[in-house]
XYZ file of C-alpha atoms in Angstrom:
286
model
C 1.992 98.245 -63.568
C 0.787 99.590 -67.029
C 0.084 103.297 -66.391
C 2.097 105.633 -63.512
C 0.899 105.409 -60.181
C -1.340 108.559 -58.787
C -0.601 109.773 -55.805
C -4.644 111.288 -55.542
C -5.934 110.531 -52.819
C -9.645 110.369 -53.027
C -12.613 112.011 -51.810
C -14.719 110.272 -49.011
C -18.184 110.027 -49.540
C -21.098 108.436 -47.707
C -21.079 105.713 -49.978
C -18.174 104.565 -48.833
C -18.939 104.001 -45.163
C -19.782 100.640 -43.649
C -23.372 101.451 -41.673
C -24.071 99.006 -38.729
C -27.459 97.703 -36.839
C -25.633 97.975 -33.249
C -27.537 98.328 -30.496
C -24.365 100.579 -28.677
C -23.999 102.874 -32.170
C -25.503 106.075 -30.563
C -25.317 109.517 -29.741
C -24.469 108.638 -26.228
C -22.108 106.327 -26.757
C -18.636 107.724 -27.398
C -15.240 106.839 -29.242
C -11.915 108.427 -28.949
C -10.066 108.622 -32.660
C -6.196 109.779 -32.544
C -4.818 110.781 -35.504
C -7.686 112.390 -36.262
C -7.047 115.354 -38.489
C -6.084 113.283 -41.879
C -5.623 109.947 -43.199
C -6.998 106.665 -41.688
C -7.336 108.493 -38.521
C -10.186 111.423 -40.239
C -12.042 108.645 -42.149
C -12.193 106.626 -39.073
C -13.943 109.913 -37.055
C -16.157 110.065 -40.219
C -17.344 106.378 -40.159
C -17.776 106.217 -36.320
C -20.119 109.644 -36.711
C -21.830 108.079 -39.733
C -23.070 104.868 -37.388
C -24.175 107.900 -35.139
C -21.945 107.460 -32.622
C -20.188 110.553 -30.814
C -16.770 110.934 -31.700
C -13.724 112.447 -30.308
C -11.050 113.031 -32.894
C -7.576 113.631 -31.454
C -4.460 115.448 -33.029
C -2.441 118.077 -32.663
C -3.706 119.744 -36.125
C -6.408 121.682 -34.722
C -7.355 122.969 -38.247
C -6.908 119.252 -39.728
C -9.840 118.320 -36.848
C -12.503 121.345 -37.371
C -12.111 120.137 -41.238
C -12.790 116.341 -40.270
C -15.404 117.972 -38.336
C -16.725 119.153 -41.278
C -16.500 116.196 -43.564
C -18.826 114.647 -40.898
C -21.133 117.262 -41.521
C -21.025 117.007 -45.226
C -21.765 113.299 -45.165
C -24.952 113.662 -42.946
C -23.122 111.524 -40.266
C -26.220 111.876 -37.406
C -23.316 111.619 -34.470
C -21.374 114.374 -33.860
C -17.442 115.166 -34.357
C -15.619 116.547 -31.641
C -12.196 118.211 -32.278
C -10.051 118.104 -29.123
C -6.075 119.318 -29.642
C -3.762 117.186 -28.305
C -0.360 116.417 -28.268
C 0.632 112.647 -27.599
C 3.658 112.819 -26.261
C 1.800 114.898 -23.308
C 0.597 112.961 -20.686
C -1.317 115.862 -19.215
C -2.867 116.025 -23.457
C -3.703 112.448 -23.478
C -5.348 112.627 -19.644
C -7.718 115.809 -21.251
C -8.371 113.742 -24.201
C -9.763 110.982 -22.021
C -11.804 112.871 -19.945
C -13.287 115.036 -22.508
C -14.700 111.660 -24.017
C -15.636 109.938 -20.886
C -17.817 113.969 -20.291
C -18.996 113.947 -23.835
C -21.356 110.086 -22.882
C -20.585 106.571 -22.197
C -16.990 106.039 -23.465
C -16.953 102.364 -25.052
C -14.403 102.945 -27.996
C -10.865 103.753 -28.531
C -9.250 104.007 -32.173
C -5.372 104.103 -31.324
C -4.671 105.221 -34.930
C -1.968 108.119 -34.931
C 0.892 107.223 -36.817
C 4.259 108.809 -38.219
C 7.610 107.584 -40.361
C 10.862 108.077 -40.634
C 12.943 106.503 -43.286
C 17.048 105.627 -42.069
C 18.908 102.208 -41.507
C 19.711 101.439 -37.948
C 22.665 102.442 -37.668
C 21.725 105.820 -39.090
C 18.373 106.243 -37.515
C 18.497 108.966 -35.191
C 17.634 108.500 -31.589
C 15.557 111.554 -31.469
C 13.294 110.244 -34.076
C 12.959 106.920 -32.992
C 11.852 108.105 -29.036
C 9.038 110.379 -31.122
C 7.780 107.346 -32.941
C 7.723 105.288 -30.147
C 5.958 108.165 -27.947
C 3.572 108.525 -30.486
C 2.572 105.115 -31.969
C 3.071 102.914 -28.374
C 3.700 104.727 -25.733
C 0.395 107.010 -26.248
C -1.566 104.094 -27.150
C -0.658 101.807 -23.384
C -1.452 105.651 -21.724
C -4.839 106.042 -23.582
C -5.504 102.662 -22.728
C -4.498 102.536 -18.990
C -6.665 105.986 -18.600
C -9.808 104.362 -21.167
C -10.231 100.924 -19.029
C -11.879 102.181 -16.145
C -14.158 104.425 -18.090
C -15.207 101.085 -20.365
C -15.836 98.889 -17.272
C -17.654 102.002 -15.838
C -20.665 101.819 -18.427
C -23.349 99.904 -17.213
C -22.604 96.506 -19.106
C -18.731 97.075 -19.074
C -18.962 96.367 -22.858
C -16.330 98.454 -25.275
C -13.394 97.904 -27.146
C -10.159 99.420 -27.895
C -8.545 99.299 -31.561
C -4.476 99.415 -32.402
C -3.821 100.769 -35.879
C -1.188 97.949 -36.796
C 0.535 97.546 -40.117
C 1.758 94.668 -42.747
C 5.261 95.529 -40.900
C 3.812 94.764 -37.749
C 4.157 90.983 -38.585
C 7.073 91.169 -40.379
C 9.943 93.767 -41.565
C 11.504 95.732 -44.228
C 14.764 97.806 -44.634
C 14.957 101.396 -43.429
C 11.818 101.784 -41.235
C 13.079 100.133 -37.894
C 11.465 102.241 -35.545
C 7.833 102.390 -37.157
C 8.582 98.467 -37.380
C 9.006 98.135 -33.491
C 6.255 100.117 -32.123
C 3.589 98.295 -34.941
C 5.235 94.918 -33.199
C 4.355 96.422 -29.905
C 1.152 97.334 -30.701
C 0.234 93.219 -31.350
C 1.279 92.734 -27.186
C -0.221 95.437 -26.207
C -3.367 94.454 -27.855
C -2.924 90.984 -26.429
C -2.349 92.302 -22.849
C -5.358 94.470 -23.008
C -7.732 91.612 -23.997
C -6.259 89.522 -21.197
C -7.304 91.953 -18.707
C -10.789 92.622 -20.774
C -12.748 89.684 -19.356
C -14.580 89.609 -22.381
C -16.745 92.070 -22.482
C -13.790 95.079 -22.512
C -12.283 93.731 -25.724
C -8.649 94.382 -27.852
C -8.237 93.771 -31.454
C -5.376 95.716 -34.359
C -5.774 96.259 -37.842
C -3.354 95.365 -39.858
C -3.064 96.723 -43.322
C -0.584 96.995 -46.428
C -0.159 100.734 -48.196
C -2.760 103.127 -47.844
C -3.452 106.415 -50.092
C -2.647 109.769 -47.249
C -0.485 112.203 -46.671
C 1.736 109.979 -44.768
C 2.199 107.549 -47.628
C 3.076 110.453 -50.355
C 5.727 111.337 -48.237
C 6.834 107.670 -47.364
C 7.249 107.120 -50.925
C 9.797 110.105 -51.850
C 11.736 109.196 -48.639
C 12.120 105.172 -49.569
C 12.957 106.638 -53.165
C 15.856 109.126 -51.903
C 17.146 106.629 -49.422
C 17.256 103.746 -52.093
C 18.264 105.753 -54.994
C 15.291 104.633 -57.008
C 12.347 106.758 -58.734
C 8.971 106.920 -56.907
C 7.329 105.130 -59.629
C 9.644 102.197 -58.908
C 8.792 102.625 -55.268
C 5.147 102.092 -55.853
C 5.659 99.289 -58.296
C 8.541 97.340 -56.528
C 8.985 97.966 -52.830
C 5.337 98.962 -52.298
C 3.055 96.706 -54.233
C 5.547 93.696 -56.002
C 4.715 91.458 -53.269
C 0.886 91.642 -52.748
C -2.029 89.908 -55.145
C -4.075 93.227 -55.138
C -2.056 95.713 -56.982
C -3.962 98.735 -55.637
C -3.337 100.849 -52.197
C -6.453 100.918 -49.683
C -8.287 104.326 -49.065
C -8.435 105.667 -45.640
C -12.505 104.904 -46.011
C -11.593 100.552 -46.414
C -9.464 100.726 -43.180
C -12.056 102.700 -41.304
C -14.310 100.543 -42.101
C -12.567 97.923 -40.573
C -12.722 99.589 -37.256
C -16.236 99.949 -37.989
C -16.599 96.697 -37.743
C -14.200 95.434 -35.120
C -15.841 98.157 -32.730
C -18.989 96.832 -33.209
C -21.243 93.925 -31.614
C -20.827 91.992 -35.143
C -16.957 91.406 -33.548
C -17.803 89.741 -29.957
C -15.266 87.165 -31.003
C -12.460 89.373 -32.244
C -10.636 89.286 -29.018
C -6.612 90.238 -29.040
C -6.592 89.122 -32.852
C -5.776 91.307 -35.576
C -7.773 91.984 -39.069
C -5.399 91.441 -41.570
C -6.196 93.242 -44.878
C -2.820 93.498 -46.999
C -3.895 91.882 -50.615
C -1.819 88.784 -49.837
C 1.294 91.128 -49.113
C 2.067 88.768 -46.082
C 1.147 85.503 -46.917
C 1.829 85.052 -50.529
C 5.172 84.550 -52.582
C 6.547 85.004 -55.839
């Protein structure tokens, strides 16, 4: 890489939102978005909203939601944001979040999409840490599910989908991130059993992506760059992006999109598979 690496992350506009014909993409159809209040989680909200859909955005940053809220707003998205607080590793959270959706319309769609890190070997990981990650990022995702099915099957078709934010280390794996690598594994079976039980018309897919510009990347980056004794700007350009073909991160916008997409009727076929978008980080070698 030429030029240091900018940790800006940009601004979402309208222009960057895929906008589908879908005869389900209404006001009284609803989605359920965790993570919400920033990142891949906020632009997701956004997108859903901007195809005019109602959306429930989950997190437990109630002021990172009313501002997702208003990013909806500011992009003219005709469906509506709705912030509901919740804490994942709640069941009793998780159970409101579900049933404020399935009040809110017909609830079809389910963004599993609330993530976190922490950056230790195994032997040094602590166990604290990795039962948070997995209560956030696979536990909460099998709850949501289990309490979402019925809803789905409830609307008059049965027709709906539910979405597992996956990850380039959910197919394979890379030092010092084991627990964030075993729930993104999980996530691909959990996916798989969902769409087994779908009968087609209650479908399962993940997204799978390589490094994406929010918060939870800048901070991934100084972590890897303590715990490897290297500078951030080698992070980027060596442990980050030396692998892939496209040497530039995503934006939230790209991977919401993405749901966009896979949620949609365009998608019938995308059944327990996962959209991989990593720039070749996976598949290609030096």
């Amino acid at each position: 890489m030429s030029e240091e690496f900018s940790l800006d992350r940009p601004e979402l506009t309208a222009d960057d939102l895929l906008v589908l014909e879908d005869p389900r993409f209404g006001p009284e159809t609803v989605a359920v978005v965790t993570g919400g209040a920033s990142g891949i989680g906020r632009a997701t909200a956004v997108a859903l909203a901007a195809n005019g859909l109602t959306t429930v955005a989950a997190d437990i940053d109630a002021d990172g939601l009313e501002e997702t809220a208003s990013l909806a707003a500011d992009v003219d998205a005709p469906g509506e944001v709705l912030p509901v607080e919740t804490d994942l590793t709640d069941d009793g959270d998780v159970a409101a979040m579900v049933e404020a959706a399935a009040e809110a319309g017909d609830l079809r769609y389910v963004a599993n999409i609330a993530g976190m890190q922490h950056i230790a070997s195994v032997p040094e990981f602590p166990m604290e840490k990795y039962d948070l990650l997995l209560d956030v990022m696979l536990r909460a995702p099998f709850l949501t599910s289990k309490l979402a099915m019925p809803h789905i099957r409830a609307t008059e078709d049965g027709v709906g989908a539910i979405a597992n934010m996956s990850s380039v280390h959910g197919h394979y794996a890379t030092q010092d991130k084991p627990a964030y690598i075993t729930a993104k594994h999980g996530l691909h079976g959990l996916t798989r059993a969902v769409a087994a039980e779908g009968e087609g018309g209650l479908r399962s897919f993940s997204v799978s992506v390589g490094y994406v510009l929010t918060p939870l990347m800048a901070d991934q980056i100084a972590d890897t760059a303590a715990e490897r004794g290297i500078s951030e700007q080698e992070v980027v350009e060596d442990v980050m992006l030396g692998q892939a073909r496209t040497k530039e991160m995503m934006t939230p916008a790209e991977v919401a999109n993405l749901f966009v997409f896979g949620l949609s009727s365009h998608a019938n076929h995308l059944n327990g598979g996962d959209l991989l978008f990593d720039g070749g980080y996976t598949t290609t070698y030096e």
